[in-house]
């Protein structure tokens, strides 16, 4: 059961929705290509029965393509950019991303930086402030050496890379922090 829950909550619904709409367009294009190929085959075949079957198949493909377009239009209409459902899925994605951030494994701070950037982008769309959501004091981190703790370092990964900066957007190695601090003295 937990694998299913993890799979559900590990998915970015907004991204998945946009990808699904894009895939529907690709399916329609593929069906059109197949239909064109069938039309070309009718020109090369002399048997009227085979031509009839090819044309029937083209009609079926056309109907399927139209059904796919209708499904896409339905979703685009009812799940518009400003709809409540889209807002709810974005909020859910935001909190799932926040959960992922707070469960950061301290292996690579670049992963954390990418997630924080994604969180910031989602928060911009739904009107939340990421600084109200992320609590670095409660986040796992490798021990921050005392000589660089005043830099300030928000978190440190296992290789000594640190996340810092007012907007949590600077990754710098602890040795570079020491060099910078020494140069300022």
Coordinates of C-alpha atoms in Angstrom, one line a residue:
X1 CA 0.0 0.0 0.0
X2 CA 2.8 2.5 0.9
X3 CA 4.4 2.0 -2.5
X4 CA 1.2 3.1 -4.2
X5 CA 0.9 6.1 -1.9
X6 CA 4.5 7.0 -2.5
X7 CA 4.0 6.7 -6.3
X8 CA 0.9 8.9 -6.1
X9 CA 2.5 11.6 -3.9
X10 CA 5.8 11.5 -5.8
X11 CA 4.1 12.7 -9.0
X12 CA 4.0 16.4 -9.9
X13 CA 0.3 16.6 -11.0
X14 CA 0.6 19.9 -12.8
X15 CA 3.5 18.6 -14.9
X16 CA 1.8 15.3 -15.5
X17 CA -1.4 17.1 -16.7
X18 CA 0.6 19.3 -19.2
X19 CA 2.4 16.2 -20.4
X20 CA -0.8 14.3 -20.9
X21 CA -2.3 17.1 -23.0
X22 CA 0.9 17.2 -25.1
X23 CA 0.7 13.4 -25.5
X24 CA -2.9 13.7 -26.8
X25 CA -1.7 16.1 -29.5
X26 CA 1.0 13.6 -30.4
X27 CA -1.5 10.8 -30.7
X28 CA -3.7 12.8 -33.0
X29 CA -0.6 13.6 -35.1
X30 CA 0.3 9.9 -35.2
X31 CA -3.2 8.9 -36.3
X32 CA -3.1 11.5 -39.1
X33 CA 0.2 10.1 -40.3
X34 CA -1.2 6.6 -40.4
X35 CA -4.3 7.9 -42.2
X36 CA -2.1 9.5 -44.8
X37 CA -0.1 6.3 -45.3
X38 CA -3.4 4.4 -45.8
X39 CA -4.5 7.0 -48.4
X40 CA -1.2 6.5 -50.2
X41 CA -1.7 2.7 -50.1
X42 CA -5.2 3.1 -51.8
X43 CA -3.4 4.6 -54.7
X44 CA -1.1 1.6 -55.1
X45 CA -3.7 -1.1 -54.7
X46 CA -5.9 -2.3 -57.6
X47 CA -8.3 -4.4 -55.6
X48 CA -11.5 -2.5 -54.8
X49 CA -12.2 -4.7 -51.8
X50 CA -8.8 -3.8 -50.3
X51 CA -9.3 -0.1 -51.1
X52 CA -12.7 -0.2 -49.3
X53 CA -11.1 -1.8 -46.2
X54 CA -8.3 0.8 -46.2
X55 CA -10.8 3.6 -46.4
X56 CA -12.9 2.1 -43.6
X57 CA -9.8 2.0 -41.5
X58 CA -9.0 5.6 -42.4
X59 CA -12.5 6.6 -41.2
X60 CA -12.0 4.7 -37.9
X61 CA -8.7 6.5 -37.4
X62 CA -10.3 9.8 -38.1
X63 CA -13.1 9.1 -35.5
X64 CA -10.5 8.1 -32.9
X65 CA -8.4 11.2 -33.6
X66 CA -11.6 13.4 -33.2
X67 CA -12.4 11.6 -29.9
X68 CA -8.9 12.4 -28.6
X69 CA -9.3 16.0 -29.7
X70 CA -12.6 16.2 -27.9
X71 CA -11.1 14.8 -24.7
X72 CA -8.3 17.3 -24.9
X73 CA -10.7 20.2 -25.5
X74 CA -12.9 19.0 -22.6
X75 CA -9.9 19.0 -20.2
X76 CA -8.6 22.4 -21.5
X77 CA -12.0 23.9 -21.0
X78 CA -12.8 22.5 -17.5
X79 CA -9.3 22.6 -16.1
X80 CA -8.4 26.1 -17.3
X81 CA -5.3 27.8 -16.0
X82 CA -7.4 29.7 -13.5
X83 CA -9.7 26.9 -12.4
X84 CA -10.0 25.8 -8.8
X85 CA -9.0 22.3 -9.7
X86 CA -5.7 23.4 -11.2
X87 CA -5.1 25.6 -8.1
X88 CA -5.7 22.6 -5.8
X89 CA -3.3 20.4 -7.8
X90 CA -0.7 23.1 -7.7
X91 CA -1.1 23.5 -3.9
X92 CA -0.8 19.7 -3.6
X93 CA 2.3 19.7 -5.8
X94 CA 3.7 22.5 -3.6
X95 CA 3.2 20.6 -0.4
X96 CA 4.5 17.4 -1.9
X97 CA 7.6 19.3 -3.0
X98 CA 7.9 20.8 0.4
X99 CA 7.8 17.3 1.9
X100 CA 10.5 16.2 -0.5
X101 CA 12.6 19.2 0.6
X102 CA 12.2 18.5 4.2
X103 CA 13.2 14.9 3.7
X104 CA 16.4 15.9 1.8
X105 CA 19.1 13.2 2.4
X106 CA 22.1 15.6 2.6
X107 CA 23.9 13.8 -0.2
X108 CA 23.9 16.6 -2.9
X109 CA 22.9 20.2 -2.1
X110 CA 22.3 20.7 -5.9
X111 CA 19.2 18.5 -5.6
X112 CA 17.9 20.6 -2.8
X113 CA 18.6 23.8 -4.8
X114 CA 16.6 22.4 -7.8
X115 CA 13.7 21.5 -5.5
X116 CA 13.8 24.9 -3.8
X117 CA 13.7 26.6 -7.3
X118 CA 10.7 24.5 -8.2
X119 CA 9.0 25.4 -5.0
X120 CA 9.6 29.1 -5.6
X121 CA 8.1 28.8 -9.1
X122 CA 5.0 27.0 -7.8
X123 CA 4.6 29.4 -4.9
X124 CA 4.7 32.3 -7.4
X125 CA 1.8 30.8 -9.3
X126 CA -0.4 30.0 -6.4
X127 CA 0.4 33.1 -4.3
X128 CA 2.4 31.5 -1.4
X129 CA 5.7 32.7 0.0
X130 CA 8.3 29.9 0.0
X131 CA 10.0 31.6 3.0
X132 CA 6.8 31.0 5.0
X133 CA 7.0 27.2 4.2
X134 CA 10.7 26.2 4.4
X135 CA 12.2 26.0 7.9
X136 CA 15.9 25.3 7.5
X137 CA 16.3 24.9 11.2
X138 CA 14.2 21.7 11.0
X139 CA 16.0 20.4 7.8
X140 CA 18.6 17.7 7.9
X141 CA 22.1 18.8 7.3
X142 CA 25.6 17.6 7.7
X143 CA 27.3 19.3 10.6
X144 CA 28.3 22.9 9.7
X145 CA 31.8 23.6 10.8
X146 CA 31.9 26.3 13.5
X147 CA 34.4 28.4 11.6
X148 CA 31.9 28.9 8.7
X149 CA 28.7 29.0 10.6
X150 CA 28.6 32.8 10.7
X151 CA 28.7 33.0 6.8
X152 CA 25.6 32.0 7.1
X153 CA 25.3 28.5 5.8
X154 CA 21.8 27.1 5.6
X155 CA 22.7 23.5 5.0
X156 CA 25.7 21.4 4.1
X157 CA 25.9 18.2 2.1
X158 CA 28.2 15.2 2.5
X159 CA 30.8 16.6 0.1
X160 CA 31.1 19.9 1.9
X161 CA 29.0 21.9 -0.5
X162 CA 26.8 24.5 1.3
X163 CA 23.6 26.2 0.4
X164 CA 23.6 29.9 1.3
X165 CA 22.4 33.2 0.0
X166 CA 19.4 35.4 0.9
X167 CA 17.3 33.7 -1.7
X168 CA 18.7 30.2 -0.9
X169 CA 20.3 30.1 -4.4
X170 CA 24.0 29.9 -3.9
X171 CA 25.9 26.7 -3.7
X172 CA 29.5 27.1 -2.5
X173 CA 32.1 24.7 -1.1
X174 CA 33.1 25.2 2.5
X175 CA 36.7 25.8 1.5
X176 CA 35.6 28.6 -0.8
X177 CA 33.6 30.1 2.1
X178 CA 36.7 30.0 4.3
X179 CA 38.7 31.7 1.5
X180 CA 36.0 34.4 1.2
X181 CA 35.9 34.9 4.9
X182 CA 39.6 35.1 5.2
X183 CA 39.8 37.7 2.3
X184 CA 37.3 39.9 4.1
X185 CA 39.4 40.0 7.3

